[in-house]
Short mmCIF file of N, CA and C in Angstrom, two decimals:
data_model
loop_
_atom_site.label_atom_id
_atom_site.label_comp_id
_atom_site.label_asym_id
_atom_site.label_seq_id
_atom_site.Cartn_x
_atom_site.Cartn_y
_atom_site.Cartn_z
N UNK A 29 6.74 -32.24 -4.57
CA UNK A 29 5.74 -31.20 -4.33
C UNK A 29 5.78 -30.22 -5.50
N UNK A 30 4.65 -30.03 -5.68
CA UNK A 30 4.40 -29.08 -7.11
C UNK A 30 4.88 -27.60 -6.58
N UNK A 31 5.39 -27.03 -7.14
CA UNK A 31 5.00 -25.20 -7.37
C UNK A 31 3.92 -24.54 -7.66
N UNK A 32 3.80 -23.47 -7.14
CA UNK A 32 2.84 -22.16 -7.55
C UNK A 32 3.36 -21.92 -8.69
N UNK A 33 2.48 -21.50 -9.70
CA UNK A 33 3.33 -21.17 -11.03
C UNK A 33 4.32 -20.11 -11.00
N UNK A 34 3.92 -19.00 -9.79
CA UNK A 34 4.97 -18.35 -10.07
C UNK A 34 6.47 -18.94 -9.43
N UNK A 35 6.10 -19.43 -8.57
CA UNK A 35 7.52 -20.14 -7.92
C UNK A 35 8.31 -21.07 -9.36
N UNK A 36 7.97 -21.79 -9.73
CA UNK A 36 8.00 -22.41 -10.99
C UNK A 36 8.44 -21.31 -12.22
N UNK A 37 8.08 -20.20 -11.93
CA UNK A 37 8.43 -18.99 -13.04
C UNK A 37 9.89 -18.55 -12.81
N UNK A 38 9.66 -18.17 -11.35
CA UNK A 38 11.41 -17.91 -10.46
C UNK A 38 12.15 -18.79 -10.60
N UNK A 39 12.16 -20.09 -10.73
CA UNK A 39 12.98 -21.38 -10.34
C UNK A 39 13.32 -21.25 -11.88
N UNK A 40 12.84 -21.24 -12.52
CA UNK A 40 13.44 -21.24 -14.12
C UNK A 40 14.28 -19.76 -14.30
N UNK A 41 13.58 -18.59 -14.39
CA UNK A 41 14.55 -17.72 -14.39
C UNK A 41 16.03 -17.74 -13.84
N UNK A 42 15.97 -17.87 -12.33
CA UNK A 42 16.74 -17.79 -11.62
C UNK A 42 18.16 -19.14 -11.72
N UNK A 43 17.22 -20.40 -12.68
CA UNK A 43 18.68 -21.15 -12.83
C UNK A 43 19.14 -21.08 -14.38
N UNK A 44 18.82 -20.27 -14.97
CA UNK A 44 19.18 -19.40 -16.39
C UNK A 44 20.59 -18.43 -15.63
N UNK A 45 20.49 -18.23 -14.75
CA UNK A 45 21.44 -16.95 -14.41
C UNK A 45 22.73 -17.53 -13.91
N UNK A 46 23.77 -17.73 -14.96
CA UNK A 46 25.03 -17.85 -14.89
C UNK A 46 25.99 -17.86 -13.29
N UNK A 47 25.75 -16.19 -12.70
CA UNK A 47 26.30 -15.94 -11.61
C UNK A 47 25.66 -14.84 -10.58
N UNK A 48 25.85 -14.31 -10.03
CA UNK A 48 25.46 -13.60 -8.93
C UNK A 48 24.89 -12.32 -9.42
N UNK A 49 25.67 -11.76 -10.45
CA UNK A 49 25.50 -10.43 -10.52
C UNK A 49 24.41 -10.44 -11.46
N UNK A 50 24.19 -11.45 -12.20
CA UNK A 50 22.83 -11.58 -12.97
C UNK A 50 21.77 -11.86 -12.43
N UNK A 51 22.37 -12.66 -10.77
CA UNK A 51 20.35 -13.02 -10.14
C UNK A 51 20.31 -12.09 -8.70
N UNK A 52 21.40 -10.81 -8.94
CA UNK A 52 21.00 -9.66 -7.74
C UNK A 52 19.95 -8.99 -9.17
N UNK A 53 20.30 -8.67 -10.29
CA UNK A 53 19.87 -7.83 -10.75
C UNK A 53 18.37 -8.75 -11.42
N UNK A 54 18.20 -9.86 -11.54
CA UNK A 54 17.00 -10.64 -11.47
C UNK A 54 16.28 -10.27 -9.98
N UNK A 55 16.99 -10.28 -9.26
CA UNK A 55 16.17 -10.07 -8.07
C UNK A 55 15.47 -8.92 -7.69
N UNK A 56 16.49 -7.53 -8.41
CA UNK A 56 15.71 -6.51 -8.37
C UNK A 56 14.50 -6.40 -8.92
N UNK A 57 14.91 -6.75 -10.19
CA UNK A 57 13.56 -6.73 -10.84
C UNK A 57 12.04 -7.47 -10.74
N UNK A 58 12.07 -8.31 -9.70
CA UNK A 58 11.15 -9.23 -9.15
C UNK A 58 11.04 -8.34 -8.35
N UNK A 59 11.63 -7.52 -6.95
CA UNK A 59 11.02 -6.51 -5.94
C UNK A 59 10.33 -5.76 -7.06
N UNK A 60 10.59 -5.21 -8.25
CA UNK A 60 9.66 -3.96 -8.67
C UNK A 60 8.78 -4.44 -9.12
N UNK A 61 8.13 -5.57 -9.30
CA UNK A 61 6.92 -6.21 -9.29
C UNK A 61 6.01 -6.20 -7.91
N UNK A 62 6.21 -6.23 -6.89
CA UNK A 62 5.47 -6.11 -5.96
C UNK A 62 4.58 -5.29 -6.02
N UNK A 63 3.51 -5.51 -5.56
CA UNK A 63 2.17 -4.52 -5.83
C UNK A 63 2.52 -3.61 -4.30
N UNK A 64 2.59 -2.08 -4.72
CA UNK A 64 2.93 -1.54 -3.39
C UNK A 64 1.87 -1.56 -2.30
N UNK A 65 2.01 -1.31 -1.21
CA UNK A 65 1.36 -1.51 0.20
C UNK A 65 1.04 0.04 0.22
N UNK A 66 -0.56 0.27 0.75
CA UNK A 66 -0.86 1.82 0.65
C UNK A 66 -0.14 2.45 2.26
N UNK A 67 -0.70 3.98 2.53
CA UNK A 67 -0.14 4.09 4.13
C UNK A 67 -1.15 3.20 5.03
N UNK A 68 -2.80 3.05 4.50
CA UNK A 68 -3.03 2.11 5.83
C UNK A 68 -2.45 1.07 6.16
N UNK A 69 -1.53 -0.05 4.96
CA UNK A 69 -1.20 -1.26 5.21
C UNK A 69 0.26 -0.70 5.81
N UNK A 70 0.79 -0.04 5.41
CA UNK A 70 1.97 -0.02 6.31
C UNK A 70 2.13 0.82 8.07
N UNK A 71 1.31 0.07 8.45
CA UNK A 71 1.28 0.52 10.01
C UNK A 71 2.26 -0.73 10.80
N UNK A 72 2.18 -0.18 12.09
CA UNK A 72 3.00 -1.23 13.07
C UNK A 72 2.11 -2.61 13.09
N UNK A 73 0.74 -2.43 12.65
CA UNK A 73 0.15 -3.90 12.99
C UNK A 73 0.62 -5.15 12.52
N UNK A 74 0.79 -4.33 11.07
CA UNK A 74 1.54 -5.62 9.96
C UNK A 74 2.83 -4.99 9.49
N UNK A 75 3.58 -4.39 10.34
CA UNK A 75 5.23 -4.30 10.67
C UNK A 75 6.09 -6.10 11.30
N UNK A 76 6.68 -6.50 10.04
CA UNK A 76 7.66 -7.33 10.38
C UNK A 76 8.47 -7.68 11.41
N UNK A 77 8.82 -8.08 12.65
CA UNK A 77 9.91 -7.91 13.91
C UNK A 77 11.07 -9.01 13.76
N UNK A 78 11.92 -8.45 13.58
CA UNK A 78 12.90 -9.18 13.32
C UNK A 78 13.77 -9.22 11.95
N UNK A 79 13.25 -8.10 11.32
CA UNK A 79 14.08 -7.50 10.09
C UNK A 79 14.71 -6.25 10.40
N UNK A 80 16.23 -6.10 9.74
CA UNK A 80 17.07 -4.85 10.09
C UNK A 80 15.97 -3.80 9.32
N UNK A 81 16.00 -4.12 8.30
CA UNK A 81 14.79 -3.11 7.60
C UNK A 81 13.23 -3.43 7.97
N UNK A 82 12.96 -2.22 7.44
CA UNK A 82 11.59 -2.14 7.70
C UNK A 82 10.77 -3.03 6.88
N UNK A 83 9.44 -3.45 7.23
CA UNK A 83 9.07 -5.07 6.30
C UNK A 83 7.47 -5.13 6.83
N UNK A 84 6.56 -4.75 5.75
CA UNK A 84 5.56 -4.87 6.36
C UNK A 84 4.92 -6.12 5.71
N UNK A 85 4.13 -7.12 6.21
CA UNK A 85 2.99 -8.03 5.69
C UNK A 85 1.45 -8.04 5.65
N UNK A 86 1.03 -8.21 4.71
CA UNK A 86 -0.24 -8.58 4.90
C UNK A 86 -0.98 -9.35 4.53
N UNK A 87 -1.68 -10.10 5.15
CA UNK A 87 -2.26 -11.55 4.73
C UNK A 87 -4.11 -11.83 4.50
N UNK A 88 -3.89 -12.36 3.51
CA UNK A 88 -5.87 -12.43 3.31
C UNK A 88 -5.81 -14.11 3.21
N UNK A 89 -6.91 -15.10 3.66
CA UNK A 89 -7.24 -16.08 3.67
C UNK A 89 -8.40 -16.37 2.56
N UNK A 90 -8.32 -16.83 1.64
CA UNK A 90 -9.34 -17.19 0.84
C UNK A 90 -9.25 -19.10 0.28
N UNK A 91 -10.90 -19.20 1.01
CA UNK A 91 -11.12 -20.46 0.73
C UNK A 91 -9.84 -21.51 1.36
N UNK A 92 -9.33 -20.84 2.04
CA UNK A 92 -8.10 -22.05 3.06
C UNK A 92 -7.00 -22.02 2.28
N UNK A 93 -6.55 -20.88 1.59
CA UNK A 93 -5.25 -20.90 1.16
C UNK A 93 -4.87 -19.60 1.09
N UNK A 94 -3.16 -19.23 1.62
CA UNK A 94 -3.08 -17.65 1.69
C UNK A 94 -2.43 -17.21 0.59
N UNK A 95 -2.63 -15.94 0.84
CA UNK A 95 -2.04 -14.61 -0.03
C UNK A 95 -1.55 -13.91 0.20
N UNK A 96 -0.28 -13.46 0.35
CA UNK A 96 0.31 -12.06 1.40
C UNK A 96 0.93 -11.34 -0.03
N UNK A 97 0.82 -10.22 0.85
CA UNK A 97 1.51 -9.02 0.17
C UNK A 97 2.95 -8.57 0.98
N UNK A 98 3.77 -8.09 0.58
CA UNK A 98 4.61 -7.52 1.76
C UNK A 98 5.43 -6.03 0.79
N UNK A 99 5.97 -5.36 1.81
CA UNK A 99 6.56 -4.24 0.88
C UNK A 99 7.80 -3.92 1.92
N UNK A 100 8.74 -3.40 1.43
CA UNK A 100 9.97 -2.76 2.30
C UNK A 100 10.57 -1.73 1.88
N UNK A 101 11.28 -1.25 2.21
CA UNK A 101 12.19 0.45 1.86
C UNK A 101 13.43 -0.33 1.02
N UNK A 102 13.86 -1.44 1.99
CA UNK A 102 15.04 -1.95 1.05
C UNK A 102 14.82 -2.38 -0.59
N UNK A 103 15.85 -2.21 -1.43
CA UNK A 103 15.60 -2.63 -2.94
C UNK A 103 15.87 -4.37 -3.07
N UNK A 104 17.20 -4.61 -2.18
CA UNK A 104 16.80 -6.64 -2.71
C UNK A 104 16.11 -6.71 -1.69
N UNK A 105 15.59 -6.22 -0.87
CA UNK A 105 14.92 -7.24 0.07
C UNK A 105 13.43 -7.27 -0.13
N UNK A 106 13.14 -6.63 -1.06
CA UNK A 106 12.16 -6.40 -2.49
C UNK A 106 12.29 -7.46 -2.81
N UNK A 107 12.84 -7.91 -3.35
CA UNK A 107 13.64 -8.75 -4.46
C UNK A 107 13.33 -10.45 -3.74
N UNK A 108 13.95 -10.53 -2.54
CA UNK A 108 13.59 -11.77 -1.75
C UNK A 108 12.29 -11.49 -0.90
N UNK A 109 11.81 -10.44 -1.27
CA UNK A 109 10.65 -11.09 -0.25
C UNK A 109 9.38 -11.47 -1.28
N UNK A 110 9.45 -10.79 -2.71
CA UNK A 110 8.65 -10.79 -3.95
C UNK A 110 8.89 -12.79 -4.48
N UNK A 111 10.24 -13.29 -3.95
CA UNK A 111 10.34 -14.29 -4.37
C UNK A 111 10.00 -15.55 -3.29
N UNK A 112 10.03 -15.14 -2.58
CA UNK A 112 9.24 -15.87 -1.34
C UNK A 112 7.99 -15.61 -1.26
N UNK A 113 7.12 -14.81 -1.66
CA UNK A 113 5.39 -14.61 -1.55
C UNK A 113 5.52 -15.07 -3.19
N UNK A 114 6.01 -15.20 -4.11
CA UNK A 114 6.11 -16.50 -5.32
C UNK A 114 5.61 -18.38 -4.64
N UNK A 115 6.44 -18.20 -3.78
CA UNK A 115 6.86 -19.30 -3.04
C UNK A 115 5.88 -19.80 -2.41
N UNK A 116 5.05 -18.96 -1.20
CA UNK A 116 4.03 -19.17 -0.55
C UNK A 116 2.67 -18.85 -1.17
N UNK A 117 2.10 -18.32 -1.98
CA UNK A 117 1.36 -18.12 -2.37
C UNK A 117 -0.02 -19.16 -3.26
N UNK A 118 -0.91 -18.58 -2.21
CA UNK A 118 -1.83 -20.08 -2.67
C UNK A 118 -1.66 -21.12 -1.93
N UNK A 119 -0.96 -21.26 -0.82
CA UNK A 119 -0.39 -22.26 0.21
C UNK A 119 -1.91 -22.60 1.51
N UNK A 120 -1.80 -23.51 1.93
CA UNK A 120 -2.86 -24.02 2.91
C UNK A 120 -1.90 -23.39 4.25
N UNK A 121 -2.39 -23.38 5.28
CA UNK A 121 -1.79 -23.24 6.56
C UNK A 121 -0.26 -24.83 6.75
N UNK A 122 -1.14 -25.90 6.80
CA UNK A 122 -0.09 -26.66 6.58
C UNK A 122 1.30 -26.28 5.92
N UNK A 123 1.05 -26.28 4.60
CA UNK A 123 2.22 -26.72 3.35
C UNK A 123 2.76 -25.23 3.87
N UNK A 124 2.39 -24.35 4.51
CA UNK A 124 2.88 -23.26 4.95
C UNK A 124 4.29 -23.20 6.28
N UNK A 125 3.31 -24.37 6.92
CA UNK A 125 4.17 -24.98 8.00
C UNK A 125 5.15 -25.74 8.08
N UNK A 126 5.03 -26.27 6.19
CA UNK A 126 6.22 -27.15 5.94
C UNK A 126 7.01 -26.68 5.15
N UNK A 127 6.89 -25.28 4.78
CA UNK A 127 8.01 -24.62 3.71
C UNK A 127 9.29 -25.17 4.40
N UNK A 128 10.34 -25.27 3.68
CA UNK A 128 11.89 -25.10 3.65
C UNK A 128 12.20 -23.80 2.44
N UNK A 129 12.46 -22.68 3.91
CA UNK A 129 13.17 -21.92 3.37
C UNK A 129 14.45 -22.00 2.32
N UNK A 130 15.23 -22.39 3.83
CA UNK A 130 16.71 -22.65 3.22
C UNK A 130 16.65 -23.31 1.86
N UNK A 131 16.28 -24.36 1.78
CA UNK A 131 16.17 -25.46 0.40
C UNK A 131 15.09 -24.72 -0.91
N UNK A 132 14.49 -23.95 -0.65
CA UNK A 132 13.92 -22.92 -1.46
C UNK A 132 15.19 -21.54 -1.97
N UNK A 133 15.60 -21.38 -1.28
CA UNK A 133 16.48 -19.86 -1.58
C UNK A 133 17.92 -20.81 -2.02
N UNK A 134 18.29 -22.14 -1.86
CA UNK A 134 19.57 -22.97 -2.40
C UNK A 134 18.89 -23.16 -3.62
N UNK A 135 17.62 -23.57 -3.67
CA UNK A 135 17.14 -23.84 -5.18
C UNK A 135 17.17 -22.71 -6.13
N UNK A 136 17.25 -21.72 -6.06
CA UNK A 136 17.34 -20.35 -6.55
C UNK A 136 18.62 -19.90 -6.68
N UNK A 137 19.68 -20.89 -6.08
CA UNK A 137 20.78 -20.08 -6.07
C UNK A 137 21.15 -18.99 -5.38
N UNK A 138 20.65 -18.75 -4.55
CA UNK A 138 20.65 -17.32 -3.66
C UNK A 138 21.15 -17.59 -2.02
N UNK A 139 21.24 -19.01 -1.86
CA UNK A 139 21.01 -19.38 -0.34
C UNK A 139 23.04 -18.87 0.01
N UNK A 140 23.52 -18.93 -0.60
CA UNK A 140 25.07 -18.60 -0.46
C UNK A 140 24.96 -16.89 -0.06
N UNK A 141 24.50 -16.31 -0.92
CA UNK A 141 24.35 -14.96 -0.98
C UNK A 141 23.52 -13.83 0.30
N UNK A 142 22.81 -14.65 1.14
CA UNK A 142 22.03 -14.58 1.77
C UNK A 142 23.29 -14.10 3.30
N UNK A 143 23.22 -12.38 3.54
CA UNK A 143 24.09 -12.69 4.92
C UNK A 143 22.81 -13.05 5.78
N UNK A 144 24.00 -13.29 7.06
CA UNK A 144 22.77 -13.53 8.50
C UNK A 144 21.55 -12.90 8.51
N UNK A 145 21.93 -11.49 8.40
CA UNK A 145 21.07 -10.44 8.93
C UNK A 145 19.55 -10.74 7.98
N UNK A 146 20.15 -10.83 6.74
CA UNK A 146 18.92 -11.01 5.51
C UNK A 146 18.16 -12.18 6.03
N UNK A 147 18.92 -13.07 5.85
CA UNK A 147 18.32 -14.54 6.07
C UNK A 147 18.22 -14.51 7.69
N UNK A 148 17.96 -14.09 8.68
CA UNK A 148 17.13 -13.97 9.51
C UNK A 148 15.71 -13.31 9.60
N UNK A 149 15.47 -12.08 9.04
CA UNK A 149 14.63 -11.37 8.47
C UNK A 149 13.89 -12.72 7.66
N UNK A 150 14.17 -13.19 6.70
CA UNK A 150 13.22 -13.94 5.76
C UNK A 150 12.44 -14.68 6.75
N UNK A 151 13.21 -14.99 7.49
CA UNK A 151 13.05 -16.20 8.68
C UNK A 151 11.69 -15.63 9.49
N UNK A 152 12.02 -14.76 9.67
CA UNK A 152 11.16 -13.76 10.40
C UNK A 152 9.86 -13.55 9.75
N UNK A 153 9.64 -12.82 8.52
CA UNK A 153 8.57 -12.92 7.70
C UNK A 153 7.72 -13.99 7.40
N UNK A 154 8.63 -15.37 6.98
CA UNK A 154 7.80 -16.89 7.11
C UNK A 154 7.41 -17.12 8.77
N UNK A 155 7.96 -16.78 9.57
CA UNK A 155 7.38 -17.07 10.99
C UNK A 155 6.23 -16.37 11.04
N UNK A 156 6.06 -14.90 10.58
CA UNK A 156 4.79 -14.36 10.60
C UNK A 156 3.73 -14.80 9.91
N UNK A 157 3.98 -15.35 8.69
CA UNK A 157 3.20 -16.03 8.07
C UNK A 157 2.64 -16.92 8.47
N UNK A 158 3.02 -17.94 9.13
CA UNK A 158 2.70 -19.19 9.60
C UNK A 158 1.70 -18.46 10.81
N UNK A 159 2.34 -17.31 11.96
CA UNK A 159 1.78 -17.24 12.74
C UNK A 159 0.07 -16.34 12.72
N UNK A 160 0.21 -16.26 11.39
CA UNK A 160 -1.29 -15.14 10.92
C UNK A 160 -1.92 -17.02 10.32
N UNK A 161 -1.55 -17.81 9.81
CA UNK A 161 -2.37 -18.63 9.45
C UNK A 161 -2.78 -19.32 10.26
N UNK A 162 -1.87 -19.94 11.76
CA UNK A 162 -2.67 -20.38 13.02
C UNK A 162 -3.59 -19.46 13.21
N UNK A 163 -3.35 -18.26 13.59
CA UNK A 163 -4.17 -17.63 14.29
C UNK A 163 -5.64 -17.49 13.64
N UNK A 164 -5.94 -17.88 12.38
CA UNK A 164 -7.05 -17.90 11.57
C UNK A 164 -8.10 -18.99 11.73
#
């Protein structure tokens, strides 16, 4: 399965990076790329459930493939959620339904690094995703 170019952009960066402390601080710098979320988008509608932090999404459908935005208070979780909307982006509802997280964030090198709490949250955000593209 092909990549989004940017996923393809991350997947190269991210296996350039020796060890951990080079792809937290890769990772930051991918959250400060996120295009920020204004106050209307950050309401409870498109509030995340199931992240310790706060995590908002928002999703537009064009021509049968999505686009989300998402924004958070946390700084890596910036970082992984900027690299996961890499990931999904441009995706059909399907290929949406068939992401592998886990095997996406091991491909990155990050899947070790990942506690529960985080990597439930991600979990959480791709569930929303999927569940805004049924619902479309």
């Amino acid at each position: 399965m092909s990549l989004p170019p940017a996923a393809q952009q991350a997947l190269d960066a991210f296996s350039a990076c020796p060890g951990w402390e080079q792809r937290a601080r890769l990772l930051m710098q991918w959250g400060e790329r996120l295009e920020p979320l204004n106050d209307a988008e950050r309401v409870d509608e498109h509030r995340v459930h199931g992240c310790e932090s706060l995590v908002w999404l928002v999703a537009e459908n064009q021509d049968g493939v999505w686009h989300f935005r998402a924004g958070s208070e946390a700084r890596l979780l910036r970082g992984l959620l900027a690299i996961l909307l890499a990931r999904v982006d441009g995706l059909s509802g399907d290929k949406l339904a068939a992401l592998d997280l886990v095997d996406w964030f091991e491909q990155l090198g990050l899947q070790r690094q990942l506690s529960p709490s985080r990597s439930n949250g991600l979990n959480a955000v791709l569930q929303r995703m999927r569940e805004l593209a049924q619902e479309s």
